[in-house]
Coordinates of C-alpha atoms and ligand atoms in Angstrom, one line a residue:
M10 CA 18.7 -8.7 12.6
N11 CA 16.3 -6.0 13.6
L12 CA 15.6 -4.0 10.4
Y13 CA 16.2 -0.8 12.3
A14 CA 19.7 -1.9 13.1
L15 CA 20.4 -2.4 9.4
L16 CA 18.9 1.0 8.5
Y17 CA 21.0 2.7 11.2
E18 CA 24.1 0.9 10.0
R19 CA 23.5 2.3 6.5
F20 CA 22.8 6.0 7.5
E21 CA 25.1 6.1 10.5
G22 CA 27.7 8.0 8.4
A23 CA 25.2 10.6 7.4
L24 CA 23.7 11.5 10.8
D25 CA 24.0 15.3 10.1
C26 CA 22.6 15.0 6.6
P27 CA 18.9 15.6 5.8
S28 CA 16.5 12.7 6.1
L29 CA 12.9 13.8 5.9
A30 CA 12.2 17.2 4.5
P31 CA 8.5 18.0 5.2
H32 CA 6.8 20.0 2.4
G33 CA 3.3 21.5 2.2
A34 CA 1.1 19.8 -0.3
A35 CA -0.6 23.0 -1.6
D36 CA 2.5 25.1 -2.4
G37 CA 5.3 22.6 -2.1
T38 CA 7.2 24.9 0.3
G39 CA 9.1 23.2 3.1
D40 CA 9.9 23.2 6.8
P41 CA 13.4 22.7 7.9
A42 CA 14.5 19.1 7.1
W43 CA 15.0 16.6 9.8
T44 CA 18.5 15.1 9.9
Y45 CA 19.2 11.4 10.2
R46 CA 20.2 12.1 13.8
D47 CA 16.8 13.7 14.4
L48 CA 15.2 10.5 13.0
D49 CA 17.4 8.3 15.2
V50 CA 16.9 10.3 18.3
G51 CA 13.1 10.8 17.7
S52 CA 12.6 7.1 17.1
A53 CA 14.6 6.3 20.3
R54 CA 12.5 8.6 22.4
L55 CA 9.3 7.1 20.9
A56 CA 10.7 3.6 21.6
G57 CA 11.1 4.6 25.2
A58 CA 7.6 6.0 25.4
L59 CA 6.2 2.7 23.9
R60 CA 8.3 0.6 26.4
R61 CA 7.0 2.7 29.3
S62 CA 3.4 2.0 27.9
G63 CA 4.1 -1.7 28.3
V64 CA 5.1 -2.6 24.8
E65 CA 7.3 -5.7 24.8
P66 CA 8.8 -7.5 21.8
G67 CA 6.0 -9.0 19.7
D68 CA 3.3 -6.6 21.0
R69 CA 1.3 -4.8 18.3
V70 CA 1.1 -1.1 18.0
L71 CA -1.8 0.0 15.9
V72 CA -1.4 3.4 14.2
Q73 CA -3.9 5.6 12.3
V74 CA -2.2 9.0 12.0
P75 CA -1.8 11.7 9.3
K76 CA 1.5 11.5 7.3
S77 CA 4.3 13.3 9.1
A78 CA 8.0 13.0 10.0
E79 CA 6.9 12.1 13.6
A80 CA 4.7 9.3 12.2
V81 CA 7.8 7.8 10.4
A82 CA 9.8 8.1 13.7
L83 CA 6.9 6.2 15.4
Y84 CA 7.2 3.4 12.8
L85 CA 11.0 3.2 13.5
G86 CA 10.4 3.4 17.2
V87 CA 8.1 0.4 17.0
L88 CA 10.8 -1.5 15.1
R89 CA 13.4 -0.5 17.7
C90 CA 11.5 -1.9 20.6
G91 CA 10.7 -5.1 18.8
G92 CA 7.0 -4.2 18.5
V93 CA 4.8 -5.1 15.5
Y94 CA 3.7 -2.0 13.5
V95 CA 0.0 -2.1 12.4
P96 CA -0.7 0.8 10.0
L97 CA -4.2 1.7 9.1
N98 CA -5.5 3.8 6.2
T99 CA -6.5 7.3 7.6
A100 CA -9.8 6.9 5.7
C101 CA -10.9 3.9 7.8
T102 CA -14.2 4.5 9.7
E103 CA -14.7 3.8 13.4
R104 CA -16.4 0.5 12.5
E105 CA -13.4 -0.6 10.5
V106 CA -10.9 0.5 13.1
A107 CA -12.9 -1.4 15.8
F108 CA -12.5 -4.6 13.8
F109 CA -8.7 -4.0 13.5
V110 CA -8.3 -3.3 17.2
S111 CA -10.2 -6.5 18.2
D112 CA -8.3 -8.6 15.6
A113 CA -4.8 -7.3 16.3
S114 CA -5.3 -6.8 20.1
P115 CA -2.6 -4.1 20.2
R116 CA -0.9 -2.9 23.4
V117 CA -1.0 0.7 22.2
V118 CA -3.3 2.5 19.7
V119 CA -2.0 5.7 18.3
R120 CA -4.7 7.6 16.4
G121 CA -5.1 11.1 14.9
P122 CA -3.0 14.1 15.8
S123 CA -4.6 14.3 19.3
G124 CA -5.9 10.9 19.9
V125 CA -9.4 9.4 19.6
G126 CA -11.3 7.8 22.5
E127 CA -10.4 7.5 26.1
P128 CA -7.3 5.9 27.5
G129 CA -7.9 2.1 27.7
S130 CA -8.7 0.7 31.1
G131 CA -7.7 -2.7 32.6
D132 CA -6.2 -4.9 30.0
G133 CA -7.3 -2.8 27.0
P134 CA -4.8 -1.0 24.8
R135 CA -3.5 2.4 25.7
A136 CA -5.1 5.0 23.3
V137 CA -3.1 8.1 22.6
G138 CA -2.7 10.8 19.9
I139 CA 0.6 11.1 18.1
D140 CA 1.0 14.7 19.3
S141 CA 0.8 13.7 23.0
L142 CA 2.9 10.7 22.5
W143 CA 5.6 12.8 20.9
R144 CA 5.4 15.4 23.6
E145 CA 5.6 12.8 26.3
A146 CA 8.5 11.0 24.5
S147 CA 10.4 14.3 24.2
S148 CA 10.5 14.9 28.0
F149 CA 12.6 11.7 28.5
D150 CA 16.1 10.8 27.3
P151 CA 16.2 8.7 24.2
D152 CA 16.2 4.9 24.8
P153 CA 19.0 3.7 22.6
V154 CA 18.3 0.0 22.9
I155 CA 17.5 -1.8 19.6
E156 CA 15.8 -5.0 20.5
P157 CA 17.5 -8.0 18.9
R158 CA 15.1 -9.7 16.5
A159 CA 15.2 -13.1 14.7
D160 CA 14.6 -13.2 10.9
D161 CA 11.2 -14.6 11.3
D162 CA 10.0 -12.2 14.0
L163 CA 7.2 -9.9 13.0
A164 CA 8.0 -6.3 12.1
A165 CA 4.5 -5.4 10.9
I166 CA 1.0 -6.6 10.3
C167 CA -0.6 -5.0 7.2
Y168 CA -4.3 -5.5 6.7
T169 CA -5.6 -6.4 3.3
S170 CA -9.2 -6.9 2.6
G171 CA -10.3 -10.3 1.5
T172 CA -12.5 -11.8 -1.1
T173 CA -14.6 -13.1 1.7
G174 CA -15.2 -9.5 2.9
R175 CA -13.2 -10.0 6.1
S176 CA -9.9 -8.2 6.3
K177 CA -6.8 -10.3 6.9
G178 CA -3.6 -9.2 8.6
A179 CA -0.5 -10.1 6.6
M180 CA 2.3 -11.0 9.0
I181 CA 5.5 -9.4 7.7
T182 CA 8.9 -10.3 9.2
H183 CA 12.1 -8.5 9.6
R184 CA 13.6 -10.8 7.0
N185 CA 10.8 -10.0 4.5
L186 CA 11.5 -6.2 4.8
T187 CA 15.3 -6.5 4.9
S188 CA 15.6 -8.7 1.9
N189 CA 13.1 -6.7 -0.2
G190 CA 14.7 -3.3 0.8
L191 CA 18.2 -4.5 0.0
A192 CA 17.1 -6.0 -3.3
L193 CA 15.3 -2.9 -4.5
H194 CA 18.1 -0.6 -3.4
E195 CA 20.5 -2.7 -5.5
I196 CA 18.4 -3.2 -8.7
W197 CA 17.2 0.3 -8.9
G198 CA 20.7 1.6 -8.7
F199 CA 20.5 3.9 -5.7
E200 CA 23.6 6.1 -5.5
P201 CA 25.0 8.8 -3.3
G202 CA 23.1 12.1 -3.9
D203 CA 19.8 10.5 -4.8
V204 CA 16.8 12.4 -3.5
L205 CA 13.4 10.7 -3.2
L206 CA 10.2 12.7 -3.8
H207 CA 7.6 11.0 -1.5
A208 CA 3.9 11.8 -2.1
L209 CA 2.4 8.4 -1.3
P210 CA 0.5 7.5 1.9
I211 CA 2.6 5.7 4.6
F212 CA 0.1 3.1 5.6
H213 CA 0.7 0.8 2.7
V214 CA 3.7 -1.2 1.6
H215 CA 4.4 1.1 -1.4
G216 CA 4.9 4.4 0.6
L217 CA 6.0 2.9 3.9
F218 CA 8.3 0.0 2.9
V219 CA 9.4 0.4 -0.7
A220 CA 9.9 4.1 -0.7
L221 CA 11.2 4.7 2.8
H222 CA 13.4 1.6 3.1
T223 CA 15.3 2.2 -0.2
A224 CA 15.8 5.9 0.8
F225 CA 17.0 5.1 4.3
L226 CA 19.3 2.3 3.1
N227 CA 20.8 5.0 0.9
A228 CA 20.9 7.7 3.6
S229 CA 19.0 9.8 1.0
K230 CA 17.1 13.0 1.5
V231 CA 13.4 12.5 1.2
L232 CA 11.1 15.4 0.1
F233 CA 8.1 14.5 2.1
L234 CA 4.7 15.7 0.9
P235 CA 1.6 15.0 3.1
R236 CA -0.3 13.8 0.0
F237 CA -0.1 13.7 -3.8
D238 CA -0.7 17.1 -5.4
A239 CA 0.3 17.3 -9.0
A240 CA 1.3 21.0 -8.9
A241 CA 3.4 20.6 -5.7
V242 CA 5.1 17.4 -7.0
R243 CA 5.9 19.2 -10.3
R244 CA 7.4 22.1 -8.3
L245 CA 9.6 19.7 -6.3
L246 CA 10.7 17.5 -9.2
P247 CA 13.8 19.6 -10.0
E248 CA 15.1 19.0 -6.4
A249 CA 14.6 15.2 -6.7
T250 CA 16.2 12.3 -8.6
V251 CA 13.6 9.5 -7.9
L252 CA 9.8 9.5 -7.8
M253 CA 7.7 6.5 -6.8
G254 CA 4.0 6.5 -7.4
V255 CA 0.8 4.8 -8.5
P256 CA -0.3 5.2 -12.2
T257 CA -2.7 8.1 -11.2
F258 CA 0.4 10.2 -10.2
Y259 CA 1.7 9.9 -13.8
S260 CA -1.6 10.6 -15.5
R261 CA -2.2 13.6 -13.3
L262 CA 1.3 15.0 -14.0
L263 CA 0.5 14.6 -17.7
A264 CA -2.7 16.6 -17.3
E265 CA -0.6 19.5 -15.9
P266 CA -0.5 22.2 -18.7
G267 CA 3.0 22.3 -20.3
F268 CA 4.4 19.4 -18.2
G269 CA 7.3 17.9 -20.0
S270 CA 11.1 17.2 -20.2
A271 CA 12.1 20.6 -18.6
D272 CA 10.3 19.5 -15.4
C273 CA 12.2 16.2 -15.3
E274 CA 15.9 17.2 -15.9
S275 CA 17.1 16.1 -12.5
I276 CA 15.2 12.8 -12.4
R277 CA 16.9 9.6 -13.1
L278 CA 14.1 7.2 -12.2
F279 CA 10.3 7.2 -12.2
V280 CA 8.8 4.1 -10.7
S281 CA 5.1 3.0 -11.0
G282 CA 3.2 0.2 -9.2
S283 CA 0.3 -0.9 -7.1
A284 CA -2.0 -0.9 -10.2
P285 CA -1.6 -1.4 -13.9
L286 CA 0.2 1.3 -15.8
T287 CA -1.6 1.6 -19.2
E288 CA 0.5 1.6 -22.3
A289 CA -1.1 4.9 -23.2
V290 CA 0.3 6.6 -20.0
F291 CA 3.6 4.9 -20.4
G292 CA 3.8 6.1 -24.1
D293 CA 2.6 9.7 -23.4
F294 CA 5.0 10.0 -20.5
Q295 CA 7.9 9.0 -22.7
A296 CA 6.8 11.2 -25.6
R297 CA 6.5 14.3 -23.3
T298 CA 9.5 13.7 -20.9
G299 CA 11.8 11.2 -22.6
H300 CA 11.5 9.0 -19.5
R301 CA 10.4 5.4 -19.7
I302 CA 8.6 4.8 -16.4
L303 CA 9.9 1.7 -14.6
E304 CA 6.9 -0.5 -13.7
R305 CA 7.1 -3.0 -10.9
Y306 CA 4.7 -5.4 -9.3
G307 CA 4.1 -6.3 -5.7
M308 CA 1.5 -7.0 -3.0
T309 CA 1.1 -6.7 0.7
E310 CA 1.8 -10.4 1.3
A311 CA 5.1 -10.3 -0.5
G312 CA 6.4 -6.8 -0.9
M313 CA 7.9 -6.3 -4.3
I314 CA 7.9 -9.4 -6.6
T315 CA 9.0 -8.3 -10.0
S316 CA 10.5 -5.2 -11.6
N317 CA 11.3 -4.0 -15.1
P318 CA 15.1 -3.5 -15.4
L319 CA 16.9 -0.3 -14.6
C320 CA 19.3 -1.0 -17.5
G321 CA 17.6 -2.8 -20.4
D322 CA 14.2 -2.8 -21.9
R323 CA 11.3 -1.5 -19.9
V324 CA 8.4 -3.0 -21.7
A325 CA 5.0 -1.3 -21.4
G326 CA 2.3 -3.7 -20.2
T327 CA 4.8 -6.0 -18.5
V328 CA 6.0 -6.0 -14.9
G329 CA 9.5 -7.3 -15.7
F330 CA 11.6 -10.0 -14.0
P331 CA 11.5 -11.5 -10.5
L332 CA 13.6 -9.8 -7.9
P333 CA 16.9 -11.6 -6.9
D334 CA 16.0 -14.7 -4.8
V335 CA 12.4 -14.5 -5.7
E336 CA 10.9 -17.4 -7.7
V337 CA 7.8 -17.1 -9.8
R338 CA 5.8 -19.7 -11.8
V339 CA 2.5 -19.7 -13.6
A340 CA 0.2 -22.5 -12.7
G341 CA -3.1 -23.9 -13.7
E342 CA -6.1 -24.5 -11.4
N343 CA -4.5 -27.6 -10.0
G344 CA -1.2 -26.0 -9.2
V345 CA 0.6 -27.7 -12.2
E346 CA 3.1 -25.4 -13.7
L347 CA 2.3 -24.1 -17.2
P348 CA 4.8 -23.5 -20.1
A349 CA 5.9 -20.1 -21.2
G350 CA 3.2 -18.1 -23.0
E351 CA 0.3 -19.7 -21.2
V352 CA -1.9 -17.7 -18.8
G353 CA -2.5 -19.0 -15.3
T354 CA -2.2 -17.9 -11.7
L355 CA 1.1 -16.4 -10.7
E356 CA 2.7 -18.3 -7.7
I357 CA 5.7 -17.0 -5.9
R358 CA 8.3 -18.0 -3.3
G359 CA 11.2 -16.2 -1.7
P360 CA 12.5 -14.4 1.3
N361 CA 10.0 -11.6 0.7
L362 CA 7.0 -13.9 1.3
F363 CA 5.0 -13.2 4.5
R364 CA 4.6 -15.6 7.4
G365 CA 0.8 -16.0 6.9
Y366 CA -2.4 -14.3 8.0
W367 CA -2.6 -13.2 11.6
G368 CA -4.8 -15.7 13.5
L369 CA -6.0 -17.4 10.3
P370 CA -3.8 -20.5 9.7
E371 CA -6.5 -22.2 7.6
K372 CA -6.8 -19.2 5.3
T373 CA -3.0 -19.1 5.0
A374 CA -2.9 -22.8 4.2
E375 CA -5.5 -22.3 1.4
E376 CA -3.2 -19.9 -0.4
M377 CA 0.0 -21.9 0.0
R378 CA 1.2 -24.8 -2.1
G379 CA 2.9 -27.7 -0.4
D380 CA 6.3 -26.6 -1.7
G381 CA 6.0 -23.1 -0.2
F382 CA 4.8 -21.2 -3.2
F383 CA 2.1 -18.6 -2.5
V384 CA -0.9 -18.3 -4.8
T385 CA -1.1 -14.6 -5.6
G386 CA -4.5 -14.6 -7.3
D387 CA -3.1 -12.5 -10.2
L388 CA -3.4 -14.0 -13.7
A389 CA -0.1 -13.8 -15.6
S390 CA 2.0 -15.3 -18.3
L391 CA 5.8 -15.6 -18.6
D392 CA 7.8 -15.2 -21.8
A393 CA 10.7 -17.3 -22.8
E394 CA 13.1 -15.0 -20.9
G395 CA 11.1 -15.1 -17.7
R396 CA 9.5 -11.6 -18.1
V397 CA 6.1 -11.5 -16.4
T398 CA 3.0 -10.0 -18.0
L399 CA -0.1 -9.5 -15.7
V400 CA -3.3 -10.2 -17.7
G401 CA -5.9 -9.8 -15.0
R402 CA -7.0 -10.9 -11.6
G403 CA -8.4 -14.3 -10.6
K404 CA -9.5 -12.6 -7.3
D405 CA -12.5 -10.4 -7.2
L406 CA -10.7 -7.1 -6.6
I407 CA -11.0 -3.5 -7.7
I408 CA -8.0 -1.2 -7.7
A409 CA -9.0 2.5 -7.6
G410 CA -6.1 5.0 -7.6
G411 CA -3.8 2.3 -6.1
F412 CA -6.2 1.4 -3.2
N413 CA -7.7 -2.0 -3.1
V414 CA -11.4 -2.4 -2.8
Y415 CA -12.9 -5.8 -2.3
P416 CA -16.4 -6.0 -3.8
K417 CA -17.6 -8.5 -1.1
E418 CA -16.9 -6.0 1.7
V419 CA -18.9 -3.3 -0.1
E420 CA -21.7 -5.7 -1.1
D421 CA -22.0 -6.8 2.6
R422 CA -22.5 -3.1 3.7
L423 CA -25.0 -2.4 0.8
D424 CA -27.0 -5.5 1.6
E425 CA -27.5 -4.2 5.2
V426 CA -29.3 -1.1 3.9
A427 CA -33.1 -1.2 4.4
G428 CA -34.8 -1.6 1.0
V429 CA -31.8 -3.4 -0.7
A430 CA -32.5 -7.0 -1.6
E431 CA -29.1 -7.8 -3.0
S432 CA -26.1 -6.1 -4.7
A433 CA -23.2 -6.8 -6.9
V434 CA -20.1 -4.5 -6.9
I435 CA -17.8 -4.2 -9.9
G436 CA -15.0 -2.1 -11.2
A437 CA -15.4 0.1 -14.4
P438 CA -12.7 1.9 -16.3
H439 CA -12.0 5.3 -14.8
A440 CA -9.7 7.8 -16.6
D441 CA -8.2 9.2 -13.4
L442 CA -8.2 6.2 -11.0
G443 CA -7.8 3.3 -13.4
E444 CA -11.0 1.7 -12.0
G445 CA -14.0 3.2 -10.3
V446 CA -16.4 1.3 -8.0
V447 CA -19.9 0.6 -9.4
A448 CA -22.9 -0.9 -7.5
V449 CA -25.7 -2.8 -9.2
L450 CA -28.6 -3.3 -6.9
V451 CA -31.9 -5.1 -6.6
A452 CA -34.6 -3.4 -4.6
E453 CA -36.9 -5.1 -2.1
E454 CA -39.7 -2.9 -3.4
A455 CA -38.5 0.5 -4.7
P456 CA -35.0 1.8 -5.4
V457 CA -33.4 3.6 -2.4
E458 CA -32.2 7.2 -2.9
D459 CA -28.5 7.6 -3.7
D460 CA -28.1 9.9 -0.7
T461 CA -29.6 7.3 1.7
L462 CA -27.2 4.7 0.3
R463 CA -24.2 7.1 0.8
A464 CA -25.2 7.9 4.3
A465 CA -25.5 4.3 5.2
L466 CA -22.1 3.5 3.7
D467 CA -20.5 6.4 5.5
A468 CA -21.2 4.8 8.8
G469 CA -19.1 1.7 8.0
L470 CA -16.9 2.0 5.0
A471 CA -13.9 4.2 4.1
R472 CA -15.0 6.7 1.4
Y473 CA -12.5 5.5 -1.2
K474 CA -14.4 2.2 -1.2
H475 CA -17.8 3.8 -1.9
P476 CA -19.5 3.2 -5.3
R477 CA -20.1 6.6 -7.0
R478 CA -22.4 5.0 -9.5
F479 CA -25.6 3.1 -8.5
Y480 CA -27.7 1.1 -11.0
W481 CA -31.0 -0.6 -10.1
V482 CA -32.0 -3.8 -11.9
G483 CA -34.9 -6.3 -11.6
E484 CA -32.5 -9.1 -11.1
L485 CA -28.8 -9.9 -11.3
P486 CA -27.5 -12.1 -14.1
R487 CA -26.6 -15.5 -12.8
N488 CA -25.0 -18.6 -14.3
A489 CA -26.5 -22.1 -14.0
M490 CA -24.8 -22.5 -10.6
G491 CA -26.6 -19.4 -9.4
K492 CA -23.4 -17.3 -9.2
V493 CA -23.6 -13.7 -10.2
Q494 CA -22.0 -13.2 -13.6
K495 CA -19.8 -10.2 -12.9
N496 CA -18.2 -10.3 -16.3
V497 CA -21.7 -9.6 -17.8
L498 CA -22.1 -6.6 -15.4
R499 CA -18.6 -5.3 -16.2
E500 CA -19.4 -5.3 -19.9
R501 CA -22.9 -3.8 -19.4
Y502 CA -21.6 -0.9 -17.2
R503 CA -18.2 -0.4 -18.8
D504 CA -19.0 3.2 -19.6
A505 CA -20.3 4.0 -16.1
Y506 CA -17.4 6.6 -15.5
D507 CA -16.0 7.2 -18.9
G508 CA -19.0 7.0 -21.1
Ligands
MLC625 C1 -9.2 9.4 -2.8 N1 -10.5 9.1 -3.1 C2 -10.5 8.0 -3.8 C3 -9.1 7.5 -3.8 N2 -8.4 8.5 -3.2 N3 -11.5 7.2 -4.3 C4 -11.2 6.1 -4.9 N4 -9.9 5.7 -5.0 C5 -8.9 6.4 -4.5 N5 -7.6 5.9 -4.6 C6 -11.7 9.9 -2.8 C7 -11.8 10.4 -1.4 O1 -12.6 9.5 -0.7 C8 -12.6 11.7 -1.6 O2 -13.9 11.5 -1.8 C9 -12.0 12.2 -3.0 O3 -11.6 11.0 -3.7 C10 -10.9 13.2 -2.8 O4 -10.0 12.8 -1.8 P1 -8.4 13.2 -1.9 O5 -7.8 12.6 -0.7 O6 -8.3 14.6 -2.2 O7 -8.0 12.3 -3.1 P2 -6.7 12.5 -4.1 O8 -5.7 13.4 -3.4 O9 -7.2 12.8 -5.4 O10 -6.2 11.0 -4.0 C11 -6.0 10.2 -5.1 C12 -4.6 9.5 -5.1 C13 -4.6 8.7 -3.7 C14 -4.5 8.6 -6.2 C15 -3.5 10.5 -5.1 O11 -5.6 7.9 -3.6 C16 -3.3 8.0 -3.5 O12 -2.3 8.6 -3.0 N6 -3.2 6.7 -3.8 C17 -2.1 5.9 -3.6 C18 -2.5 4.6 -3.0 C19 -1.3 3.7 -2.5 O13 -0.4 4.1 -1.9 N7 -1.4 2.4 -2.9 C20 -0.3 1.5 -2.6 C21 -0.9 0.2 -2.0 S1 0.4 -0.9 -1.7 P3 -15.0 12.2 -0.9 O14 -16.3 11.7 -1.4 O15 -14.7 11.6 0.5 O16 -14.8 13.6 -0.9 C22 0.2 -2.1 -3.0 C23 1.3 -3.0 -3.2 C24 2.1 -2.5 -4.3 O17 -0.8 -2.0 -3.7 O18 2.4 -3.2 -5.3 O19 2.5 -1.4 -4.2
AMP626 P1 -2.3 -5.0 -2.2 O1 -3.2 -6.1 -1.7 O2 -2.8 -3.6 -1.8 O3 -0.9 -5.2 -1.8 O4 -2.3 -5.0 -3.7 C1 -1.7 -6.0 -4.5 C2 -2.3 -6.2 -5.8 O5 -2.1 -5.0 -6.6 C3 -1.6 -7.3 -6.6 O6 -2.1 -8.5 -6.3 C4 -1.9 -6.9 -8.0 O7 -3.2 -7.3 -8.4 C5 -1.9 -5.3 -7.9 N1 -0.7 -4.7 -8.5 C6 0.4 -4.3 -7.9 N2 1.3 -3.8 -8.7 C7 0.8 -3.9 -10.0 C8 1.2 -3.6 -11.3 N3 2.4 -3.1 -11.5 N4 0.3 -3.9 -12.3 C9 -0.9 -4.5 -12.1 N5 -1.3 -4.8 -10.9 C10 -0.5 -4.5 -9.8

């Protein structure tokens, strides 16, 4: 079934009720809410515009646009015409976008409010801004057709950077999204009257799939902020019942003077994920508000995997139990399953698991076991009841404020800078973002100025990936095999941000 058809079935009885209610980030005041009918009609008009642009089922539509209700309608419009939605972080640079365009070979590229670049010529993609696409779509009748889709047909390709420094497109099917959305809607106890406060970006699985699908399956009103702003979120909390965020949302709310239980009276559920929630933030939040944040764990390749229970013990420092129909096991290097209590790599299988990396069958095969389990690269242990605790990452990955930064990608850019002989990029504890990016560099002759490094990085690397601390050393510590000992560097520079 086309995911859109399922969503429509679930909100059809609420077409005149509010869907997305846009709010300003700075003051939290809102524009008139869209109804579910507006969302349905808007997405039908955009589906028509995409079809007229030549989009056929299976064609990719690459999207890098600011957060807005129209952008959500565009996502739904792509689903309706059977296209494959390819969302990009708005912080991506031209160089990064050029790679995604060449890799995904989209039929249409929607960028920025008013479009970037010239309309494609010949066989190239059509390039258009979301404002002009919206205007163009609005001058035609809505196209009501919802393209039938098979379970394994692609709904989206979400890029995730890789440990090799090359981004990989995770192919996500209609079944993946449908099964995950329904499971979360069920286990998080969505009920009539729930209102979701949405302050996440909509180019990653958390804000796009987890938050929006659960809300739409529930025909809920969504208070839609363009970005996270602690004061605006606080102002809107009394109108909401559910908030989903990365741990930084919760630590920033706690930093608001006087924030406490009076702010949270209408809320029934605070969800955290995408990065580890510290026991300190979990504990402070409970002490100040009486709420135990529900932590869950997921990844681009599998949507949501485990969750702490809605009813029952939410244990700080653990990510709870596998979702219905999701299997997890902890395995050693060789893929042999380990007993409860032992730490190994978490492997998973289920209807949430992606179809593989776009155009990279070998890479996909490397991360799959013969019996269909996917190797997550996260280190974990299971307790006797099956509760999962994440204890670290086997993959070289930094998570800053919920955004993933792959060191190899940053090192590759640093190594291109004139005067840099080699570099090692690590994460260091960061009070606000969880981890901050640190670069340790070896000069060819003399250290390069920080400003020169920043300017060079600006050309090719989204700014959230930039190291904000640079250290120059005579040589990098290496083991007998010649591999850089990042654990030694992590220890040496652990106070880089919070010293
Ligand atoms: C912004 N900046 C960051 C950053 N966000 N730097 C490192 N890490 C981040 N996460 C930088 C900008 O480049 C800019 O620097 C400066 O900080 C201010 O930018 P801003 O836009 O004003 O930042 P702010 O509003 O403070 O954003 C912080 C944040 C945001 C935490 C609110 O990053 C955010 O919404 N994160 C959520 C990420 C998310 O949705 N993850 C889900 C992934 S899905 P300069 O120098 O340019 O001025 C996934 C699977 C799963 O992981 O399980 O969910
Ligand atoms: P992404 O590739 O952006 O989808 O990020 C997925 C990664 O985020 C996972 O492999 C984990 O390492 C991490 N992650 C997600 N949720 C949590 C969580 N609750 N606690 C710790 N790490 C998490």
